[in-house]
Coordinates of C-alpha atoms and ligand atoms in Angstrom, one line a residue:
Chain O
X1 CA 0.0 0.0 0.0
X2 CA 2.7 2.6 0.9
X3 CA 4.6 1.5 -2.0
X4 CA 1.3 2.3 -4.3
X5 CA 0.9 5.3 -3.2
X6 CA 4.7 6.7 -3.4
X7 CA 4.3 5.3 -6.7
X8 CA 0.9 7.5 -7.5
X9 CA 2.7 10.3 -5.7
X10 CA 6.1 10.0 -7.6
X11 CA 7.8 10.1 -4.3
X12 CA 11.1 8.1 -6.2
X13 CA 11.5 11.2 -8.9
X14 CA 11.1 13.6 -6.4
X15 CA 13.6 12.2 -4.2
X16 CA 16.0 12.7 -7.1
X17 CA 15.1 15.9 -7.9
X18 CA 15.6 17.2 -4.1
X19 CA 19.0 15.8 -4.6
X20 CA 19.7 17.6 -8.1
X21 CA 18.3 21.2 -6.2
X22 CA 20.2 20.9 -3.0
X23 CA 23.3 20.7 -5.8
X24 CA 22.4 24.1 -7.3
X25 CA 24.2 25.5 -4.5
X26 CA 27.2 27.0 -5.9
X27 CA 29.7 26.1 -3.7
X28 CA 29.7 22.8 -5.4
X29 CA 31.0 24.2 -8.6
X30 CA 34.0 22.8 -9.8
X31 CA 34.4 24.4 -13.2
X32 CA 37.8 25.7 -14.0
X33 CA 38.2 28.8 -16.0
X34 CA 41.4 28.2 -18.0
X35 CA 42.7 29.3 -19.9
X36 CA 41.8 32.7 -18.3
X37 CA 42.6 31.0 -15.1
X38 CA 45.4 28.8 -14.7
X39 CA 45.0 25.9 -12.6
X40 CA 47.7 25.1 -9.7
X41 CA 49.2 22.1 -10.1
X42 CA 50.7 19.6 -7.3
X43 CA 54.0 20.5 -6.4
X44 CA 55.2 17.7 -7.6
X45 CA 53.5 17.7 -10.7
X46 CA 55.1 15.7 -13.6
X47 CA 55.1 18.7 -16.4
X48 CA 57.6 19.8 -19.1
X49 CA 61.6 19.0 -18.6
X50 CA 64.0 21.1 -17.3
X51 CA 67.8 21.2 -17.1
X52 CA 68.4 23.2 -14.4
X53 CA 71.8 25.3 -14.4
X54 CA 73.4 26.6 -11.3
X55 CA 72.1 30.2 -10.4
X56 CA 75.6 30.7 -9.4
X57 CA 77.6 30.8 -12.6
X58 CA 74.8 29.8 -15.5
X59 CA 76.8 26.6 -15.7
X60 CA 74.6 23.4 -16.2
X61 CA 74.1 21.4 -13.4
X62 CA 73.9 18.2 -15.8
X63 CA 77.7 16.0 -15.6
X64 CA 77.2 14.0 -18.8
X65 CA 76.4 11.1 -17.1
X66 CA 73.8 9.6 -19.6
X67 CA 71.9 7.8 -16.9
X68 CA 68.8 9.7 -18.0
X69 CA 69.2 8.3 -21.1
X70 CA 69.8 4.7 -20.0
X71 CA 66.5 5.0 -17.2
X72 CA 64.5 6.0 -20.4
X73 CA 62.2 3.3 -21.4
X74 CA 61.0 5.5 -24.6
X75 CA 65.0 6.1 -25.4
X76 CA 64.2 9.5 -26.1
X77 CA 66.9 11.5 -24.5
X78 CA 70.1 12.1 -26.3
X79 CA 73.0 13.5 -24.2
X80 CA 76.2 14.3 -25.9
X81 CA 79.3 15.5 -24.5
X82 CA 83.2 15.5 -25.5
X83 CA 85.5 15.1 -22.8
X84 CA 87.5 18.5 -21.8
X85 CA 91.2 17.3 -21.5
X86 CA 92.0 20.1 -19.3
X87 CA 89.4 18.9 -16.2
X88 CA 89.3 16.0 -17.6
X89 CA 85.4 15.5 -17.3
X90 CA 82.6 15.4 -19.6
X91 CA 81.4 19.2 -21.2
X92 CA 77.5 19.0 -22.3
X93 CA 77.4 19.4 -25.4
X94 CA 74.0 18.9 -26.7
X95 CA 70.9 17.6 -25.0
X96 CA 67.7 16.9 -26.8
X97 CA 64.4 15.2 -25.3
X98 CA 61.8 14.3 -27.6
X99 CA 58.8 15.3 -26.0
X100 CA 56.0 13.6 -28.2
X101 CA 57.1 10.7 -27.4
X102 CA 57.5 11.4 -23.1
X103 CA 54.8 9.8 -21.0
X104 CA 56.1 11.7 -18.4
X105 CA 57.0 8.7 -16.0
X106 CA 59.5 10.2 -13.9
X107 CA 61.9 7.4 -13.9
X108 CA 65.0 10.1 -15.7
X109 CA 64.5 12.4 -12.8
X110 CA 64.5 10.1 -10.7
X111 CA 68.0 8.4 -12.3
X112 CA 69.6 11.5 -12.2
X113 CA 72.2 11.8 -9.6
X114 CA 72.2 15.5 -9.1
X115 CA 69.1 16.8 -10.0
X116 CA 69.9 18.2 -13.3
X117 CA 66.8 16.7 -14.5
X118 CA 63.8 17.7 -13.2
X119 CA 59.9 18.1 -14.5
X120 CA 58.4 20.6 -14.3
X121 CA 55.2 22.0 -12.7
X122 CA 54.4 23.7 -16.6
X123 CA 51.7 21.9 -18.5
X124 CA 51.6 23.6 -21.9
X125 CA 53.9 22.4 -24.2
X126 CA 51.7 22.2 -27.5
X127 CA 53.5 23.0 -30.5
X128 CA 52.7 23.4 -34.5
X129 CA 55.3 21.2 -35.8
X130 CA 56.6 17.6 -34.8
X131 CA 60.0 19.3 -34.4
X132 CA 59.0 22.1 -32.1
X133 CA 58.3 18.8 -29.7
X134 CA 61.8 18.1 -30.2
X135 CA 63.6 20.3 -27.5
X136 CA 67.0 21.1 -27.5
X137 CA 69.3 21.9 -24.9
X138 CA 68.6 25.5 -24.7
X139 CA 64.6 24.6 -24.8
X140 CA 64.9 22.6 -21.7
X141 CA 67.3 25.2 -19.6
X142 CA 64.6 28.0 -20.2
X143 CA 61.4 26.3 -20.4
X144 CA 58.5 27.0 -22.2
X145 CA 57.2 30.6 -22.6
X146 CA 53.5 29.7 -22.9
X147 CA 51.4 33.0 -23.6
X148 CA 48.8 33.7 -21.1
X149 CA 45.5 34.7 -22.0
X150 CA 42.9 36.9 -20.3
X151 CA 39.4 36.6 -20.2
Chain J
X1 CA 11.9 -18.3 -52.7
X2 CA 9.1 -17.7 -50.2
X3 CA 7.5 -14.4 -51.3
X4 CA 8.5 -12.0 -47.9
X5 CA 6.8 -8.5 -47.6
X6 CA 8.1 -5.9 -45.5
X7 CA 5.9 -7.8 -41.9
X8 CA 8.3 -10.9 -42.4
X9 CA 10.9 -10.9 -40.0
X10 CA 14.4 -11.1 -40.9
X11 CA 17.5 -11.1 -39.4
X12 CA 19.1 -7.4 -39.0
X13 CA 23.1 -7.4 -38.6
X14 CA 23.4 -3.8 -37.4
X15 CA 27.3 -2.5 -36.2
X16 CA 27.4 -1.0 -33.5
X17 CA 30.7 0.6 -32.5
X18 CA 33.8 1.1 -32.6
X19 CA 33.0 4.4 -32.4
X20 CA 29.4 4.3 -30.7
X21 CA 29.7 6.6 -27.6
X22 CA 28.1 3.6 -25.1
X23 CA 30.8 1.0 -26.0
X24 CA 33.0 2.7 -23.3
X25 CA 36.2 2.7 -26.2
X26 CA 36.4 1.3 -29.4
X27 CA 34.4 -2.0 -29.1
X28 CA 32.7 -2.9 -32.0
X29 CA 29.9 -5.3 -31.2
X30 CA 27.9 -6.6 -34.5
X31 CA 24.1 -7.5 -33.5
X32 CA 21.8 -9.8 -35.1
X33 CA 18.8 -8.5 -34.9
X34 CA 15.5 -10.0 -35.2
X35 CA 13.0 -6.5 -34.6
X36 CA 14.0 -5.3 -31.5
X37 CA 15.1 -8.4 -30.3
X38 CA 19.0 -9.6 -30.4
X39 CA 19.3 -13.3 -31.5
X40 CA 23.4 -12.6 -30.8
X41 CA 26.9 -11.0 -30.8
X42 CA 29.9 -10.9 -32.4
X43 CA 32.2 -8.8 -30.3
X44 CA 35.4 -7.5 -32.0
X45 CA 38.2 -6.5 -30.9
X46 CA 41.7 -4.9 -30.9
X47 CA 41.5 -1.5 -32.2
X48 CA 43.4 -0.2 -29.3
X49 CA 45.7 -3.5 -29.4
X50 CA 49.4 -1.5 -28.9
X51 CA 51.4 -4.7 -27.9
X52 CA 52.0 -4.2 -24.3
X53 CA 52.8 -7.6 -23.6
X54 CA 54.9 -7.2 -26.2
X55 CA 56.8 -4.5 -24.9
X56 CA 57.5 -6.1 -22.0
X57 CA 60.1 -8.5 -23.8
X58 CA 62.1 -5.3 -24.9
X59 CA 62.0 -2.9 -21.7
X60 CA 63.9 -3.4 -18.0
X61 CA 61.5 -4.9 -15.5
X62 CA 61.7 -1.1 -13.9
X63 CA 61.4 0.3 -17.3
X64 CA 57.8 -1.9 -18.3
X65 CA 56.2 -0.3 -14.7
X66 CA 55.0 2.5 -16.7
X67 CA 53.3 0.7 -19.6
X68 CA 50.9 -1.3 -17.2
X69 CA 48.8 2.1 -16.1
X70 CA 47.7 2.1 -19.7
X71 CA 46.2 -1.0 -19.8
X72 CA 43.3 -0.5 -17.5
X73 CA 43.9 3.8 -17.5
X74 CA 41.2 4.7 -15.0
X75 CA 42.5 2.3 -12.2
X76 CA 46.4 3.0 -13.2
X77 CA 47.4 2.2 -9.6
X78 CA 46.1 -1.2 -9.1
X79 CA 47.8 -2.2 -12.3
X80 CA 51.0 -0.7 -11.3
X81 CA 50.2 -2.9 -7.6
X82 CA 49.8 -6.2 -9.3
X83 CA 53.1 -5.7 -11.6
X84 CA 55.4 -4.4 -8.6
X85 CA 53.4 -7.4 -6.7
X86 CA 54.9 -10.1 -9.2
X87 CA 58.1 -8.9 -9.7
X88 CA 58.3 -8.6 -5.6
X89 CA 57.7 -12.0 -5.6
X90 CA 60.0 -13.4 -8.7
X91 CA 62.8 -11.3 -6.6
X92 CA 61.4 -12.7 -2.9
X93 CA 61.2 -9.3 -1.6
X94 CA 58.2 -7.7 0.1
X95 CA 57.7 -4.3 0.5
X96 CA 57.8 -2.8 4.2
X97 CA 54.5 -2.1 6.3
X98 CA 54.6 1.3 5.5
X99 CA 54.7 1.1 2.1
X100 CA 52.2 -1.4 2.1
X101 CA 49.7 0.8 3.8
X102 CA 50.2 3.7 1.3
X103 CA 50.0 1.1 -1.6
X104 CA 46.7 -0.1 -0.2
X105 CA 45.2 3.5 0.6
X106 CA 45.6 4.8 -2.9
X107 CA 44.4 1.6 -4.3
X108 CA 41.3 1.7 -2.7
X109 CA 41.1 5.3 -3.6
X110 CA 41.8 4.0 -7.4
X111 CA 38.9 1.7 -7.1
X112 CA 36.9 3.9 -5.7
X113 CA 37.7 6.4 -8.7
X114 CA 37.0 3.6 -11.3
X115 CA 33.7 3.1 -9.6
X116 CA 32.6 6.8 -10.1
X117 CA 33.5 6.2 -13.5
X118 CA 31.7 3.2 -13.9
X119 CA 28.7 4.7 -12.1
X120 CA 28.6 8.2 -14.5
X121 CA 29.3 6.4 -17.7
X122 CA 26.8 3.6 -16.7
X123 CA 24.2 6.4 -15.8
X124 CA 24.7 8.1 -18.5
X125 CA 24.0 5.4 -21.3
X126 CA 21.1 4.6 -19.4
X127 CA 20.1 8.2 -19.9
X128 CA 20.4 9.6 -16.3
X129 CA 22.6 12.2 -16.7
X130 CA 22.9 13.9 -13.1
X131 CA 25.2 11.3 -11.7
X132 CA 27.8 11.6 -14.3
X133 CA 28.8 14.9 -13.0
X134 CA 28.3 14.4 -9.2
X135 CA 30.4 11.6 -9.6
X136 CA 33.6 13.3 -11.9
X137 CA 33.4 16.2 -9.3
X138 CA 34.0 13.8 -6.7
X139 CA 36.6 11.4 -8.5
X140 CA 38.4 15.0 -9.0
X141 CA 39.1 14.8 -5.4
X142 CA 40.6 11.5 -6.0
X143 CA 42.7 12.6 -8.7
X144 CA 44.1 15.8 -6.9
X145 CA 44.9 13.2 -4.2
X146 CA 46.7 11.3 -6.5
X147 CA 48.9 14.6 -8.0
X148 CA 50.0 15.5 -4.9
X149 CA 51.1 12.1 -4.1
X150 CA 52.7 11.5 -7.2
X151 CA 52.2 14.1 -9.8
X152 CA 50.3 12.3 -12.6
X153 CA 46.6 12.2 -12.1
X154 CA 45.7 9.2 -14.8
X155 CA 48.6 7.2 -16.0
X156 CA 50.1 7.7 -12.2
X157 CA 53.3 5.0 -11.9
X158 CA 52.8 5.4 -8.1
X159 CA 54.3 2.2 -7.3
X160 CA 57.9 1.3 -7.8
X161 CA 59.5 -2.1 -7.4
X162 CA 59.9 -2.8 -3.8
X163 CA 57.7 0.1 -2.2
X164 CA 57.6 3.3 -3.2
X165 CA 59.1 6.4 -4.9
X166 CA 57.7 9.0 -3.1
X167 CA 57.3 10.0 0.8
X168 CA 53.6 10.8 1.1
X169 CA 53.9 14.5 1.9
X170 CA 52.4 16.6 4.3
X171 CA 48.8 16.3 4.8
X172 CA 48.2 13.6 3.2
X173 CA 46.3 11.4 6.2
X174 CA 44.4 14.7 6.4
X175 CA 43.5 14.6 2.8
X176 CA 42.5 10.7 3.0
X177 CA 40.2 11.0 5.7
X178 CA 38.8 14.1 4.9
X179 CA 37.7 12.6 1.3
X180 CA 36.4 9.8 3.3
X181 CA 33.9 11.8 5.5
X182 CA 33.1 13.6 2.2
X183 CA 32.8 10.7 0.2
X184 CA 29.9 8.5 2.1
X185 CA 27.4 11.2 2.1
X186 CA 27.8 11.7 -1.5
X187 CA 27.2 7.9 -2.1
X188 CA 23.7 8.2 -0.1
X189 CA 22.9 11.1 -2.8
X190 CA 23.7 8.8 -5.6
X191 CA 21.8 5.9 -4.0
X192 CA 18.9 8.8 -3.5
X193 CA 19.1 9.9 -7.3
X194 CA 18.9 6.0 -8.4
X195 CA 18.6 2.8 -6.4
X196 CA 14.3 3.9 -6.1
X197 CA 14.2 5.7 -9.1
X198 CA 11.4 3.7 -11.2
X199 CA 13.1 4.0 -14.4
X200 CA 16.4 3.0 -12.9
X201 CA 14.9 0.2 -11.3
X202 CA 12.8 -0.6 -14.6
X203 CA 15.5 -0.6 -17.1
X204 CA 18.3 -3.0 -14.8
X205 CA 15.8 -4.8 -13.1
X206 CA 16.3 -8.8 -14.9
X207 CA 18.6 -7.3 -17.4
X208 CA 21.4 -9.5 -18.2
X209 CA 21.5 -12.0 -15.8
X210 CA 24.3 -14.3 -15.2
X211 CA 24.0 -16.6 -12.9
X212 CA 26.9 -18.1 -10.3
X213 CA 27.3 -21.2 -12.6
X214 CA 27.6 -19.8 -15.9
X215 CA 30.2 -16.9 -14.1
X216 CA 32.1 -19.8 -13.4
X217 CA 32.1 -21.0 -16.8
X218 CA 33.4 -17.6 -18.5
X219 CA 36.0 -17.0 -15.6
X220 CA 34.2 -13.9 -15.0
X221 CA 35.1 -12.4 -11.9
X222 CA 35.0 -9.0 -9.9
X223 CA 31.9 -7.2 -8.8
X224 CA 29.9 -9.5 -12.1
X225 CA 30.6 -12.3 -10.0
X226 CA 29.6 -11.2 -6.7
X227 CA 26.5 -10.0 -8.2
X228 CA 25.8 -13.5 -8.3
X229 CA 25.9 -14.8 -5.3
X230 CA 29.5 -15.8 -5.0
X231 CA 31.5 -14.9 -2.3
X232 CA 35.0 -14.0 -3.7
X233 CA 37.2 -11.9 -3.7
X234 CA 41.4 -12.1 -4.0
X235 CA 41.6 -9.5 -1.0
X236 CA 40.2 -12.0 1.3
X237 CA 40.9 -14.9 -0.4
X238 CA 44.9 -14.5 -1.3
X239 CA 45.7 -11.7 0.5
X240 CA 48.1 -9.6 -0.5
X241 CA 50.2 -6.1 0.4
X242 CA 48.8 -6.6 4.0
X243 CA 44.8 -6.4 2.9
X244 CA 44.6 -9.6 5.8
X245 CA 44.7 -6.8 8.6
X246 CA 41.7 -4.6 7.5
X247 CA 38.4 -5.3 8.6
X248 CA 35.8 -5.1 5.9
X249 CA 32.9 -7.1 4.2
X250 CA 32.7 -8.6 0.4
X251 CA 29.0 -7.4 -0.6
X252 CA 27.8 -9.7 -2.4
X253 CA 23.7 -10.2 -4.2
X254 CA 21.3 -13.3 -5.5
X255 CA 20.2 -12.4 -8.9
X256 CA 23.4 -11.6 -10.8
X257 CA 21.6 -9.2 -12.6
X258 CA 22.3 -5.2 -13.7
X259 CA 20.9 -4.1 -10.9
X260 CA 22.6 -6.4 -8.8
X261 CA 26.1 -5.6 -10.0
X262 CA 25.1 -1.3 -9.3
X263 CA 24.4 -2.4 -5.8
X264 CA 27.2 -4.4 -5.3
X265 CA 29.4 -1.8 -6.8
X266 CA 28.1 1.2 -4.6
X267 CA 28.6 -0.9 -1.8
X268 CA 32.2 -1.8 -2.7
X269 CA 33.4 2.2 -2.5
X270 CA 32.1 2.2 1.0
X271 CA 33.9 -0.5 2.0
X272 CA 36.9 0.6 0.3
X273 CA 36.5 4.1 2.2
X274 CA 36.1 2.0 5.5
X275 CA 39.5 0.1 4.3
X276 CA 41.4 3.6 3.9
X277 CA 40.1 5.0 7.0
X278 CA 41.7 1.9 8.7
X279 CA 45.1 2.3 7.0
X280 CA 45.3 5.6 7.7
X281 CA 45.2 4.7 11.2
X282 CA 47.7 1.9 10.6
X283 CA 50.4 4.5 8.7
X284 CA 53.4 4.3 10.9
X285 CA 56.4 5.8 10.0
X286 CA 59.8 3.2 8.7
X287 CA 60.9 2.8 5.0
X288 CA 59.4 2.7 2.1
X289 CA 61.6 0.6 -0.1
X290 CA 62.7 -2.3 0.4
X291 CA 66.3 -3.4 -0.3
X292 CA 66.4 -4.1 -4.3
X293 CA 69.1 -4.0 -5.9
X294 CA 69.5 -1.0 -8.4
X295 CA 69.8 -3.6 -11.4
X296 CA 66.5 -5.6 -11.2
X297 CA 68.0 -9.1 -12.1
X298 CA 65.2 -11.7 -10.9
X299 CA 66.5 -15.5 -10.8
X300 CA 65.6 -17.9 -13.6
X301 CA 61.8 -19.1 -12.7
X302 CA 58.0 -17.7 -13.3
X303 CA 55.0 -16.4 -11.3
X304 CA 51.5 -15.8 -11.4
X305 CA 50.5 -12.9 -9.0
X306 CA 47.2 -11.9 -9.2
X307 CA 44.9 -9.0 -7.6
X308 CA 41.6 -7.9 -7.3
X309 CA 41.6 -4.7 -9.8
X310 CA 38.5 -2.7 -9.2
X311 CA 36.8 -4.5 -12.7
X312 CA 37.8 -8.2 -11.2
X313 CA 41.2 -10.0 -11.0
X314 CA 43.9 -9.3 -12.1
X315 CA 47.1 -11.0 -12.8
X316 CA 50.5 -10.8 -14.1
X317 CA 52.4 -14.2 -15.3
X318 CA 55.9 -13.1 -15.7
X319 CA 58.9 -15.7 -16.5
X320 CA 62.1 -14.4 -15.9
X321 CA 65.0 -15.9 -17.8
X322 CA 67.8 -14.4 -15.4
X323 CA 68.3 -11.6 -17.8
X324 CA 67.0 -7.9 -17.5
X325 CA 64.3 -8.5 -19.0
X326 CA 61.6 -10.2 -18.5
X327 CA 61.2 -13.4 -20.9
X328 CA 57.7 -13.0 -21.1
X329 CA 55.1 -11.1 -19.2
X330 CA 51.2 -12.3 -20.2
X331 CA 48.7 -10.3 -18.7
X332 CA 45.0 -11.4 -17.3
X333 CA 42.7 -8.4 -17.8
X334 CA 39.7 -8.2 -16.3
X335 CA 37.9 -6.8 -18.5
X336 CA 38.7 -8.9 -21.3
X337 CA 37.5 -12.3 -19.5
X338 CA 34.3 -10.2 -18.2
X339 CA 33.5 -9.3 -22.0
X340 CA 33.5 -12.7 -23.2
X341 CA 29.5 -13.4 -20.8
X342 CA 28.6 -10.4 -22.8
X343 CA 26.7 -13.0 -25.9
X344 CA 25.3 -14.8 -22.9
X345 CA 24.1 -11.8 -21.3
X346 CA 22.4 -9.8 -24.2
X347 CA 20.9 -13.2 -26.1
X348 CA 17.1 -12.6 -26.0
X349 CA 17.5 -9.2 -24.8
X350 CA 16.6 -6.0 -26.5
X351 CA 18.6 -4.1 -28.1
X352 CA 18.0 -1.2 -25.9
X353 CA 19.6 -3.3 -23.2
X354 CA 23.0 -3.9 -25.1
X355 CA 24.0 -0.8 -23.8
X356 CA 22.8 -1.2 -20.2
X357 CA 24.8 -4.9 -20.4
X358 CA 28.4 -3.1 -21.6
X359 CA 28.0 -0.7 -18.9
X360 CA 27.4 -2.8 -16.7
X361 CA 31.0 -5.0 -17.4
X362 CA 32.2 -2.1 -17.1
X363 CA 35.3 -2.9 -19.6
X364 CA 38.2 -0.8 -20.4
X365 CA 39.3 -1.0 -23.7
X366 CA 42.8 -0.2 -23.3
X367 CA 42.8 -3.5 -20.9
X368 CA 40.9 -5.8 -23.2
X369 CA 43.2 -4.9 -26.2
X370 CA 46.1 -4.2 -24.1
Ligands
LIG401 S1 59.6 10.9 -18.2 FE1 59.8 8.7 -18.7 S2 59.4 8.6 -20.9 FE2 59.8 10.8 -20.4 S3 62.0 11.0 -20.8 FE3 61.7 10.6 -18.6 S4 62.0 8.4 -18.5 FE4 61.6 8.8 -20.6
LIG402 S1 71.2 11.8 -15.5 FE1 71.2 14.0 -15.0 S2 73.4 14.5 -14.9 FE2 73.2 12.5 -16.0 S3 73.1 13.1 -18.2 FE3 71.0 13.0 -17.4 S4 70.5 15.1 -16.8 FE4 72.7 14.9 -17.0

């Protein structure tokens, strides 16, 4: 009987429609506004790559070690160096990082032994061309300039 | 030739897929149709086939790790769990307590996730719309948990061989158990938008049932099986990564059908939030790694390890021929067994209820094709 009559008295749709009104609040909103708002990622967001360089004297912080390269399961970094006979340690030379093919795993920053390596909290790294993914050494010590928008 | 006119029924083969928006991916299901009615299925698949297994053979067992969250992508972590699981055990190392607790919490907030897709997607092809986006804004919680934790919010590699990468940082027990106390009342608003809704109940209600006994005979397992009747599940039954200590309940239903399976499933993300709340509370501090060495080089031998993934279990086989690399690393998805009751499931049916019946599997193409 009480089943009959919430079913004459459509007491099931109402139910869900209480539910969908108490939602209108709009503290519930979740909506980001980007790109007129950019959203804060984690700290320890897995973004674009960077080679850092020591603040101190602009030198890279990267030794040539190639264990980036060697962690890499996509074999997408390339580090080249020639040996300077006068320290007689490894000079960067070039560093590219093929960034199409990146799923951002983590596992090069995590091989490199003195945090030359690192990614980045930036997200925008769209690009026209296959070879702007491509990023060369200079790419990754200044990072992408992405242009912000306003609304 | 009999003469037909237009009345005569014949059989209808209609396509539906790979890119129909209720085959959850690129399934491609071809009905035979008799009016409304579907006489049976031909599923096909492997558009999203990228050779993980395949992979494998060429990558370091540390380098493969990341591949495995894009097999089943919206429960990354309990992929990555059951892979760091085998190799733990081709290597006879288990990861320490601590590590074990964060691998559980952030599994059972991964199931939890997968269910909220499940639930929205599943809600959605029925033609409720609401809960899709209740349950995205909540699984956005889950996610930013995740990011903090380990900076990827999808494809997450979380777990490394051994333990863990990552310290959990600061605030993180805060984080857990304040998504718990948010999360149960939201479950009670989904229940209130849809266990008594009338067309909910009208369009699951006796929709492709499968019983315990024909479960058994398609290997199906997870929440399908439960649905039926059968009490199993590899977190109780094998237990693994320290699941023996938590207190919690397998729900489980008689009628193995859609409706079943929604119940069954709403029930398991309260449980898992119980099972969180209790490793939370179990989170003492020690190590997170245990001691591997920095060259993964497993011994000559094989193992099967399996899990229960939030779509059912789970398992790596992986044989290791001393090298490396793995020799060969086969893969038991889920979602790929759990696809094969979908001919039994829809035979007889309506057509309208093909989609109810995928959603239901809940099946992630990048698992069944792998
Ligand atoms: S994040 Fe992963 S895929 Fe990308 S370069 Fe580093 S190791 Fe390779
Ligand atoms: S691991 Fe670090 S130091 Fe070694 S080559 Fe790569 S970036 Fe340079």
């Amino acid at each position: 009987m009480a089943n009959l009559l919430r079913k004459i008295f459509l007491a099931d749709l109402f139910q869900g429609l209480w539910v969908t009104f108490r939602n209108q609040n709009p503290k519930y909103i979740y909506t980001e506004q980007y790109p007129a708002e950019r959203p804060k990622v984690a700290e320890r967001y897995r973004g674009a790559p960077r080679l850092n360089i020591n603040p101190d004297n602009d030198e890279t912080l990267c030794i040539s070690c190639n264990l980036c390269a060697v962690a890499c399961p996509e074999n997408l970094i390339v580090v080249g160096w020639e040996r300077n006979e006068q320290t007689k340690r490894k000079d960067l030379t070039t560093f590219t990082y093929d960034t199409s093919r990146c799923m951002f795993c983590g596992l090069c920053e995590d091989a490199c032994p003195v945090d030359a390596l690192e990614l980045t909290q930036d997200f925008e790294m769209a690009s026209y061309t296959r070879d702007g993914q491509i990023w060369d050494r200079e790419m990754l010590e200044h990072g992408p300039a992405p242009k912000a928008y306003r609304s | 030739m009999p003469e037909s006119t237009f009345l005569d029924s014949t059989e209808l083969v209609l396509n539906m897929g790979p890119q129909h928006p209720s085959t959850h991916g690129v399934l491609r299901v071809i009905l035979k149709l008799d009016g409304e009615k579907v006489l049976g299925t031909d599923c096909v698949i492997g558009y999203l086939h990228r050779g993980v297994e395949k992979i494998a053979e060429n990558r370091t067992y540390a380098q493969f790790n990341p591949y495995v969250d894009r097999m089943d992508y919206v429960a990354a972590i309990s992929n990555g769990l059951g892979y760091c699981l085998a190799i733990e055990k081709l290597l006879n190392v288990e990861a320490p307590p601590r590590a074990q607790a964060v691998r559980v919490i952030l599994t059972e907030l991964n199931r939890i996730a997968s269910h909220l897709v499940w639930l929205g997607t599943h809600a959605l092809d029925i033609g409720a719309i609401t809960p899709v986006f209740y349950c995205f804004r909540e699984r956005e919680e889950a996610l930013k948990i995740f990011e903090n934790y380990c900076g990827a919010r999808l494809t997450t590699h979380a777990f490394r061989i051994g333990g863990l990468q990552y310290e959990t940082y600061d605030g993180f027990e805060k984080e857990v158990l304040a998504f718990c106390d948010m999360f149960l009342p939201k479950v009670d608003e989904y229940e209130e938008l849809l266990t008594n809704n009338r067309i909910w109940a009208g369009r699951l209600k006796h929709v492709g049932v499968l019983n315990a006994e024909e479960c058994k005979e398609y290997g199906v397992t997870g929440p399908v099986l439960r649905a039926a009747g059968v009490k199993w599940d590899l977190r109780k039954a094998q237990p693994y990564s320290g699941y023996q200590q938590y207190d919690f309940e397998i729900p489980t239903c008689e009628n193995g059908d859609t409706y079943d399976r929604y119940t069954v499933r709403i029930e398991e993300m309260r449980q898992s939030a119980r099972i969180m709340r209790q490793a939370v509370e179990k989170l003492a501090a020690g190590p997170i790694m245990a001691k591997v060495p920095k060259v993964i080089k497993p011994p000559v031998g094989e193992v099967y390890v399996s899990i229960e993934a939030p779509k059912g279990e789970l398992g790596y086989y992986v044989v290791s021929d001393g090298t490396t690399q793995p020799y060969r690393v086969r893969v038991r998805p889920p979602s790929f067994v759990n696809l094969q009751a979908l001919g039994r499931m829809v035979a007889g049916g309506l057509v309208a209820d093909v989609v109810a019946i995928i959603g239901t599997l809940d099946i992630v193409l990048g698992e069944v094709d792998r």
